[in-house]
GROMACS .gro file of N, CA and C in nm:
model
  429
    1MET      N    1   9.400  12.129   8.190
    1MET     CA    2   9.452  12.060   8.324
    1MET      C    3   9.554  11.953   8.289
    2ALA      N    4   9.663  11.964   8.342
    2ALA     CA    5   9.773  11.860   8.320
    2ALA      C    6   9.740  11.736   8.379
    3THR      N    7   9.787  11.629   8.326
    3THR     CA    8   9.764  11.486   8.380
    3THR      C    9   9.874  11.467   8.491
    4LYS      N   10   9.833  11.414   8.604
    4LYS     CA   11   9.910  11.383   8.706
    4LYS      C   12   9.902  11.231   8.730
    5THR      N   13  10.028  11.153   8.712
    5THR     CA   14  10.036  11.017   8.729
    5THR      C   15  10.106  10.984   8.864
    6VAL      N   16  10.043  10.891   8.949
    6VAL     CA   17  10.107  10.854   9.062
    6VAL      C   18  10.110  10.694   9.065
    7LEU      N   19  10.226  10.639   9.092
    7LEU     CA   20  10.245  10.500   9.109
    7LEU      C   21  10.270  10.468   9.252
    8VAL      N   22  10.164  10.387   9.304
    8VAL     CA   23  10.180  10.350   9.451
    8VAL      C   24  10.227  10.202   9.438
    9THR      N   25  10.333  10.163   9.502
    9THR     CA   26  10.398  10.041   9.497
    9THR      C   27  10.404   9.949   9.618
   10SER      N   28  10.369  10.019   9.744
   10SER     CA   29  10.362   9.961   9.874
   10SER      C   30  10.290  10.044   9.963
   11GLY      N   31  10.263  10.003  10.085
   11GLY     CA   32  10.202  10.077  10.194
   11GLY      C   33  10.055  10.037  10.211
   12THR      N   34   9.974  10.095  10.294
   12THR     CA   35   9.844  10.062  10.325
   12THR      C   36   9.751  10.183  10.321
   13THR      N   37   9.811  10.315  10.311
   13THR     CA   38   9.736  10.430  10.289
   13THR      C   39   9.820  10.518  10.195
   14TRP      N   40   9.747  10.610  10.134
   14TRP     CA   41   9.807  10.707  10.045
   14TRP      C   42   9.752  10.847  10.078
   15ALA      N   43   9.833  10.944  10.108
   15ALA     CA   44   9.776  11.069  10.143
   15ALA      C   45   9.772  11.148  10.002
   16ILE      N   46   9.666  11.206   9.977
   16ILE     CA   47   9.634  11.271   9.858
   16ILE      C   48   9.698  11.411   9.848
   17PRO      N   49   9.774  11.427   9.752
   17PRO     CA   50   9.856  11.566   9.741
   17PRO      C   51   9.763  11.671   9.738
   18THR      N   52   9.797  11.785   9.809
   18THR     CA   53   9.715  11.909   9.807
   18THR      C   54   9.698  11.961   9.688
   19ASP      N   55   9.777  11.942   9.581
   19ASP     CA   56   9.769  12.001   9.438
   19ASP      C   57   9.684  11.933   9.356
   20LEU      N   58   9.611  11.818   9.397
   20LEU     CA   59   9.530  11.732   9.313
   20LEU      C   60   9.388  11.805   9.317
   21ASP      N   61   9.343  11.822   9.205
   21ASP     CA   62   9.211  11.888   9.181
   21ASP      C   63   9.107  11.787   9.230
   22ARG      N   64   9.041  11.812   9.334
   22ARG     CA   65   8.949  11.722   9.402
   22ARG      C   66   8.807  11.750   9.347
   23LEU      N   67   8.786  11.853   9.261
   23LEU     CA   68   8.657  11.877   9.207
   23LEU      C   69   8.632  11.799   9.088
   24SER      N   70   8.735  11.739   9.035
   24SER     CA   71   8.714  11.643   8.914
   24SER      C   72   8.748  11.504   8.963
   25ASN      N   73   8.675  11.411   8.897
   25ASN     CA   74   8.700  11.265   8.929
   25ASN      C   75   8.839  11.227   8.889
   26VAL      N   76   8.901  11.134   8.954
   26VAL     CA   77   9.028  11.085   8.925
   26VAL      C   78   9.015  10.931   8.873
   27THR      N   79   9.112  10.899   8.790
   27THR     CA   80   9.103  10.760   8.749
   27THR      C   81   9.198  10.674   8.825
   28VAL      N   82   9.147  10.568   8.872
   28VAL     CA   83   9.244  10.464   8.945
   28VAL      C   84   9.252  10.340   8.856
   29THR      N   85   9.383  10.304   8.853
   29THR     CA   86   9.403  10.184   8.785
   29THR      C   87   9.478  10.088   8.866
   30CYS      N   88   9.432   9.950   8.884
   30CYS     CA   89   9.499   9.860   8.966
   30CYS      C   90   9.530   9.738   8.876
   31ILE      N   91   9.645   9.679   8.916
   31ILE     CA   92   9.690   9.544   8.856
   31ILE      C   93   9.710   9.443   8.951
   32GLY      N   94   9.636   9.345   8.943
   32GLY     CA   95   9.663   9.224   9.049
   32GLY      C   96   9.803   9.156   9.021
   33ALA      N   97   9.846   9.084   9.119
   33ALA     CA   98   9.977   9.028   9.093
   33ALA      C   99   9.974   8.899   9.044
   34GLY      N  100  10.085   8.860   8.952
   34GLY     CA  101  10.080   8.730   8.879
   34GLY      C  102  10.117   8.621   8.979
   35ALA      N  103  10.075   8.506   8.944
   35ALA     CA  104  10.131   8.368   9.032
   35ALA      C  105  10.272   8.331   8.990
   36GLY      N  106  10.332   8.267   9.080
   36GLY     CA  107  10.469   8.214   9.062
   36GLY      C  108  10.467   8.090   8.969
   37GLY      N  109  10.572   8.065   8.894
   37GLY     CA  110  10.577   7.949   8.812
   37GLY      C  111  10.615   7.834   8.887
   38SER      N  112  10.597   7.703   8.824
   38SER     CA  113  10.621   7.584   8.896
   38SER      C  114  10.760   7.549   8.878
   39SER      N  115  10.814   7.457   8.967
   39SER     CA  116  10.944   7.415   8.966
   39SER      C  117  10.965   7.323   8.842
   40GLY      N  118  10.867   7.250   8.799
   40GLY     CA  119  10.877   7.149   8.698
   40GLY      C  120  10.938   7.025   8.729
   41ILE      N  121  10.995   7.006   8.843
   41ILE     CA  122  11.065   6.891   8.883
   41ILE      C  123  10.981   6.768   8.879
   42ASN      N  124  10.859   6.769   8.951
   42ASN     CA  125  10.780   6.660   8.963
   42ASN      C  126  10.662   6.670   8.864
   43LEU      N  127  10.639   6.780   8.792
   43LEU     CA  128  10.522   6.782   8.706
   43LEU      C  129  10.562   6.737   8.566
   44GLY      N  130  10.698   6.726   8.544
   44GLY     CA  131  10.737   6.684   8.404
   44GLY      C  132  10.752   6.807   8.310
   45SER      N  133  10.700   6.916   8.346
   45SER     CA  134  10.728   7.036   8.259
   45SER      C  135  10.702   7.158   8.367
   46VAL      N  136  10.750   7.267   8.306
   46VAL     CA  137  10.731   7.381   8.380
   46VAL      C  138  10.602   7.459   8.350
   47VAL      N  139  10.539   7.504   8.444
   47VAL     CA  140  10.408   7.572   8.428
   47VAL      C  141  10.430   7.716   8.466
   48SER      N  142  10.408   7.814   8.375
   48SER     CA  143  10.415   7.963   8.425
   48SER      C  144  10.301   8.000   8.505
   49GLY      N  145  10.323   8.090   8.576
   49GLY     CA  146  10.201   8.138   8.668
   49GLY      C  147  10.110   8.230   8.590
   50GLY      N  148   9.978   8.229   8.613
   50GLY     CA  149   9.889   8.324   8.554
   50GLY      C  150   9.919   8.472   8.583
   51GLY      N  151   9.869   8.552   8.482
   51GLY     CA  152   9.883   8.694   8.501
   51GLY      C  153   9.777   8.766   8.592
   52GLY      N  154   9.798   8.870   8.651
   52GLY     CA  155   9.705   8.935   8.735
   52GLY      C  156   9.596   9.009   8.660
   53GLY      N  157   9.492   9.042   8.710
   53GLY     CA  158   9.398   9.103   8.641
   53GLY      C  159   9.403   9.254   8.646
   54TRP      N  160   9.331   9.323   8.567
   54TRP     CA  161   9.339   9.487   8.553
   54TRP      C  162   9.201   9.541   8.569
   55SER      N  163   9.211   9.642   8.640
   55SER     CA  164   9.073   9.710   8.681
   55SER      C  165   9.082   9.867   8.687
   56GLN      N  166   8.997   9.948   8.640
   56GLN     CA  167   9.004  10.084   8.642
   56GLN      C  168   8.865  10.143   8.672
   57SER      N  169   8.870  10.255   8.761
   57SER     CA  170   8.751  10.321   8.798
   57SER      C  171   8.772  10.465   8.798
   58SER      N  172   8.681  10.553   8.781
   58SER     CA  173   8.672  10.693   8.793
   58SER      C  174   8.603  10.724   8.914
   59ILE      N  175   8.679  10.776   9.006
   59ILE     CA  176   8.613  10.820   9.148
   59ILE      C  177   8.627  10.956   9.188
   60SER      N  178   8.538  10.998   9.275
   60SER     CA  179   8.540  11.141   9.329
   60SER      C  180   8.627  11.134   9.450
   61LEU      N  181   8.713  11.236   9.478
   61LEU     CA  182   8.791  11.234   9.606
   61LEU      C  183   8.743  11.365   9.685
   62ARG      N  184   8.629  11.416   9.654
   62ARG     CA  185   8.592  11.529   9.719
   62ARG      C  186   8.588  11.498   9.885
   63GLY      N  187   8.643  11.577   9.964
   63GLY     CA  188   8.631  11.565  10.110
   63GLY      C  189   8.726  11.435  10.150
   64VAL      N  190   8.798  11.389  10.071
   64VAL     CA  191   8.891  11.269  10.114
   64VAL      C  192   9.038  11.316  10.110
   65SER      N  193   9.094  11.289  10.225
   65SER     CA  194   9.226  11.322  10.235
   65SER      C  195   9.346  11.209  10.224
   66THR      N  196   9.293  11.090  10.257
   66THR     CA  197   9.379  10.973  10.251
   66THR      C  198   9.295  10.867  10.205
   67VAL      N  199   9.335  10.765  10.125
   67VAL     CA  200   9.281  10.648  10.077
   67VAL      C  201   9.350  10.515  10.115
   68TYR      N  202   9.292  10.419  10.126
   68TYR     CA  203   9.354  10.284  10.157
   68TYR      C  204   9.389  10.218  10.032
   69VAL      N  205   9.498  10.144  10.043
   69VAL     CA  206   9.562  10.071   9.931
   69VAL      C  207   9.607   9.942   9.980
   70ASN      N  208   9.608   9.850   9.876
   70ASN     CA  209   9.670   9.718   9.905
   70ASN      C  210   9.743   9.684   9.765
   71VAL      N  211   9.881   9.661   9.770
   71VAL     CA  212   9.946   9.625   9.652
   71VAL      C  213   9.977   9.470   9.665
   72GLY      N  214   9.920   9.389   9.581
   72GLY     CA  215   9.930   9.247   9.578
   72GLY      C  216  10.079   9.206   9.549
   73ALA      N  217  10.128   9.110   9.630
   73ALA     CA  218  10.257   9.057   9.609
   73ALA      C  219  10.253   8.944   9.497
   74GLY      N  220  10.347   8.932   9.413
   74GLY     CA  221  10.364   8.825   9.316
   74GLY      C  222  10.376   8.691   9.396
   75GLY      N  223  10.330   8.583   9.320
   75GLY     CA  224  10.339   8.460   9.392
   75GLY      C  225  10.494   8.402   9.377
   76LEU      N  226  10.534   8.330   9.474
   76LEU     CA  227  10.656   8.272   9.480
   76LEU      C  228  10.677   8.157   9.389
   77GLY      N  229  10.777   8.132   9.333
   77GLY     CA  230  10.811   8.007   9.249
   77GLY      C  231  10.793   7.891   9.322
   78GLY      N  232  10.747   7.783   9.253
   78GLY     CA  233  10.712   7.653   9.319
   78GLY      C  234  10.833   7.585   9.369
   79PRO      N  235  10.830   7.530   9.489
   79PRO     CA  236  10.937   7.445   9.558
   79PRO      C  237  10.933   7.307   9.494
   80SER      N  238  11.031   7.223   9.515
   80SER     CA  239  11.026   7.089   9.485
   80SER      C  240  10.921   7.021   9.559
   81GLY      N  241  10.848   6.927   9.487
   81GLY     CA  242  10.750   6.866   9.568
   81GLY      C  243  10.815   6.719   9.605
   82SER      N  244  10.732   6.633   9.671
   82SER     CA  245  10.784   6.519   9.714
   82SER      C  246  10.769   6.396   9.632
   83GLY      N  247  10.706   6.427   9.517
   83GLY     CA  248  10.686   6.308   9.407
   83GLY      C  249  10.579   6.335   9.317
   84SER      N  250  10.571   6.268   9.223
   84SER     CA  251  10.502   6.273   9.097
   84SER      C  252  10.365   6.346   9.119
   85GLY      N  253  10.360   6.473   9.068
   85GLY     CA  254  10.243   6.557   9.059
   85GLY      C  255  10.211   6.621   9.198
   86ASP      N  256  10.308   6.618   9.285
   86ASP     CA  257  10.289   6.675   9.423
   86ASP      C  258  10.252   6.827   9.398
   87PRO      N  259  10.146   6.874   9.467
   87PRO     CA  260  10.117   7.017   9.448
   87PRO      C  261  10.218   7.109   9.491
   88GLY      N  262  10.326   7.051   9.574
   88GLY     CA  263  10.434   7.138   9.610
   88GLY      C  264  10.524   7.206   9.488
   89ASP      N  265  10.493   7.130   9.371
   89ASP     CA  266  10.553   7.199   9.253
   89ASP      C  267  10.507   7.317   9.213
   90LEU      N  268  10.378   7.352   9.214
   90LEU     CA  269  10.308   7.473   9.177
   90LEU      C  270  10.352   7.604   9.253
   91GLY      N  271  10.352   7.710   9.174
   91GLY     CA  272  10.399   7.834   9.250
   91GLY      C  273  10.296   7.883   9.324
   92GLY      N  274  10.316   7.996   9.397
   92GLY     CA  275  10.222   8.056   9.492
   92GLY      C  276  10.119   8.148   9.407
   93ASN      N  277  10.011   8.184   9.467
   93ASN     CA  278   9.911   8.276   9.408
   93ASN      C  279   9.962   8.419   9.419
   94GLY      N  280   9.922   8.493   9.317
   94GLY     CA  281   9.948   8.633   9.317
   94GLY      C  282   9.839   8.715   9.414
   95GLY      N  283   9.874   8.815   9.476
   95GLY     CA  284   9.773   8.893   9.561
   95GLY      C  285   9.686   8.987   9.481
   96ASP      N  286   9.590   9.025   9.547
   96ASP     CA  287   9.497   9.131   9.500
   96ASP      C  288   9.558   9.278   9.513
   97THR      N  289   9.528   9.349   9.417
   97THR     CA  290   9.558   9.502   9.441
   97THR      C  291   9.433   9.579   9.433
   98TRP      N  292   9.416   9.678   9.531
   98TRP     CA  293   9.296   9.761   9.547
   98TRP      C  294   9.332   9.890   9.591
   99LEU      N  295   9.241   9.981   9.574
   99LEU     CA  296   9.235  10.126   9.628
   99LEU      C  297   9.092  10.140   9.669
  100ASN      N  298   9.068  10.185   9.796
  100ASN     CA  299   8.929  10.214   9.846
  100ASN      C  300   8.938  10.350   9.922
  101LYS      N  301   8.854  10.438   9.883
  101LYS     CA  302   8.845  10.574   9.954
  101LYS      C  303   8.764  10.569  10.080
  102ALA      N  304   8.685  10.460  10.104
  102ALA     CA  305   8.593  10.464  10.225
  102ALA      C  306   8.632  10.371  10.338
  103ALA      N  307   8.706  10.270  10.306
  103ALA     CA  308   8.748  10.177  10.419
  103ALA      C  309   8.874  10.094  10.383
  104ASN      N  310   8.934  10.032  10.497
  104ASN     CA  311   9.060   9.960  10.474
  104ASN      C  312   9.031   9.825  10.447
  105SER      N  313   8.973   9.800  10.323
  105SER     CA  314   8.946   9.665  10.267
  105SER      C  315   8.914   9.693  10.121
  106ALA      N  316   8.899   9.583  10.039
  106ALA     CA  317   8.877   9.590   9.906
  106ALA      C  318   8.744   9.664   9.894
  107PRO      N  319   8.727   9.742   9.792
  107PRO     CA  320   8.592   9.807   9.767
  107PRO      C  321   8.485   9.719   9.716
  108SER      N  322   8.370   9.748   9.753
  108SER     CA  323   8.257   9.661   9.713
  108SER      C  324   8.191   9.725   9.586
  109SER      N  325   8.225   9.841   9.552
  109SER     CA  326   8.166   9.913   9.432
  109SER      C  327   8.267   9.997   9.363
  110ALA      N  328   8.249  10.030   9.242
  110ALA     CA  329   8.343  10.114   9.167
  110ALA      C  330   8.342  10.264   9.199
  111THR      N  331   8.228  10.289   9.290
  111THR     CA  332   8.218  10.430   9.332
  111THR      C  333   8.334  10.457   9.433
  112ASN      N  334   8.373  10.355   9.512
  112ASN     CA  335   8.468  10.369   9.605
  112ASN      C  336   8.617  10.338   9.569
  113GLY      N  337   8.632  10.279   9.466
  113GLY     CA  338   8.764  10.239   9.427
  113GLY      C  339   8.773  10.135   9.318
  114ALA      N  340   8.873  10.068   9.307
  114ALA     CA  341   8.895   9.965   9.220
  114ALA      C  342   8.964   9.827   9.282
  115LEU      N  343   8.943   9.720   9.236
  115LEU     CA  344   8.999   9.593   9.287
  115LEU      C  345   9.046   9.502   9.158
  116ALA      N  346   9.168   9.475   9.146
  116ALA     CA  347   9.213   9.389   9.042
  116ALA      C  348   9.260   9.254   9.115
  117LYS      N  349   9.210   9.135   9.067
  117LYS     CA  350   9.241   9.009   9.138
  117LYS      C  351   9.382   8.955   9.095
  118GLY      N  352   9.440   8.889   9.195
  118GLY     CA  353   9.570   8.826   9.157
  118GLY      C  354   9.536   8.700   9.101
  119SER      N  355   9.637   8.625   9.058
  119SER     CA  356   9.602   8.512   8.978
  119SER      C  357   9.664   8.387   9.054
  120ASP      N  358   9.602   8.268   9.002
  120ASP     CA  359   9.675   8.145   9.052
  120ASP      C  360   9.738   8.068   8.923
  121GLN      N  361   9.756   7.945   8.931
  121GLN     CA  362   9.821   7.867   8.843
  121GLN      C  363   9.717   7.842   8.716
  122ASN      N  364   9.604   7.827   8.747
  122ASN     CA  365   9.502   7.774   8.654
  122ASN      C  366   9.420   7.891   8.584
  123THR      N  367   9.413   8.000   8.647
  123THR     CA  368   9.341   8.108   8.583
  123THR      C  369   9.421   8.244   8.606
  124GLY      N  370   9.396   8.341   8.526
  124GLY     CA  371   9.442   8.467   8.545
  124GLY      C  372   9.353   8.541   8.649
  125GLY      N  373   9.384   8.656   8.696
  125GLY     CA  374   9.307   8.733   8.783
  125GLY      C  375   9.161   8.747   8.728
  126GLU      N  376   9.062   8.697   8.794
  126GLU     CA  377   8.933   8.687   8.733
  126GLU      C  378   8.860   8.820   8.734
  127ILE      N  379   8.787   8.833   8.622
  127ILE     CA  380   8.714   8.948   8.591
  127ILE      C  381   8.594   8.964   8.672
  128ALA      N  382   8.533   8.838   8.700
  128ALA     CA  383   8.408   8.834   8.771
  128ALA      C  384   8.415   8.870   8.911
  129LEU      N  385   8.536   8.858   8.965
  129LEU     CA  386   8.556   8.889   9.105
  129LEU      C  387   8.616   9.036   9.127
  130ALA      N  388   8.650   9.105   9.015
  130ALA     CA  389   8.707   9.238   9.017
  130ALA      C  390   8.599   9.354   9.035
  131ILE      N  391   8.647   9.469   9.085
  131ILE     CA  392   8.570   9.586   9.100
  131ILE      C  393   8.611   9.695   9.020
  132GLY      N  394   8.535   9.753   8.920
  132GLY     CA  395   8.589   9.864   8.852
  132GLY      C  396   8.486   9.897   8.737
  133ASP      N  397   8.502  10.021   8.670
  133ASP     CA  398   8.423  10.056   8.558
  133ASP      C  399   8.461   9.972   8.444
  134THR      N  400   8.604   9.946   8.429
  134THR     CA  401   8.654   9.868   8.315
  134THR      C  402   8.742   9.761   8.376
  135LYS      N  403   8.730   9.629   8.330
  135LYS     CA  404   8.805   9.525   8.394
  135LYS      C  405   8.842   9.435   8.288
  136TYR      N  406   8.972   9.357   8.315
  136TYR     CA  407   9.019   9.261   8.225
  136TYR      C  408   9.080   9.148   8.315
  137SER      N  409   9.056   9.029   8.261
  137SER     CA  410   9.109   8.910   8.335
  137SER      C  411   9.264   8.908   8.284
  138GLY      N  412   9.344   8.847   8.392
  138GLY     CA  413   9.479   8.825   8.354
  138GLY      C  414   9.490   8.687   8.264
  139GLY      N  415   9.598   8.676   8.211
  139GLY     CA  416   9.627   8.564   8.129
  139GLY      C  417   9.647   8.423   8.204
  140VAL      N  418   9.614   8.313   8.139
  140VAL     CA  419   9.633   8.194   8.210
  140VAL      C  420   9.763   8.144   8.197
  141GLY      N  421   9.821   8.068   8.310
  141GLY     CA  422   9.954   8.014   8.308
  141GLY      C  423   9.975   7.907   8.203
  142GLN      N  424  10.080   7.899   8.140
  142GLN     CA  425  10.109   7.796   8.031
  142GLN      C  426  10.219   7.695   8.068
  143SER      N  427  10.191   7.571   8.015
  143SER     CA  428  10.314   7.489   8.030
  143SER      C  429  10.382   7.467   7.898
   0.00000   0.00000   0.00000
């Protein structure tokens, strides 16, 4: 059996191709979005945004024709703050990325899909909050 790789980069649903073997489990991999870096103007140094988490599950798509997806957006870079240490310097958080075969929300179990957490400035996408058979945290932002 040949491997089929599909990259979903936007949208809220994905129609499963008719030529996909639904009798075998499929591997779903999700990567959470990274946070935006700081402006560095008021912090005294630039802080890079943390990396998004990674999660993978093996799921059955028997009887399923469409799955729900969310592709997390990367965090925006930090704007200028109003003065020393103003939180306005920090970049925005990265969004969560997930696939769920059962509902239009992040899955609550690896049986239904995978969830990779987006990151913030202080932590990478957190493994404890992810859903999947295999999960990794994202890297921490550095100054």
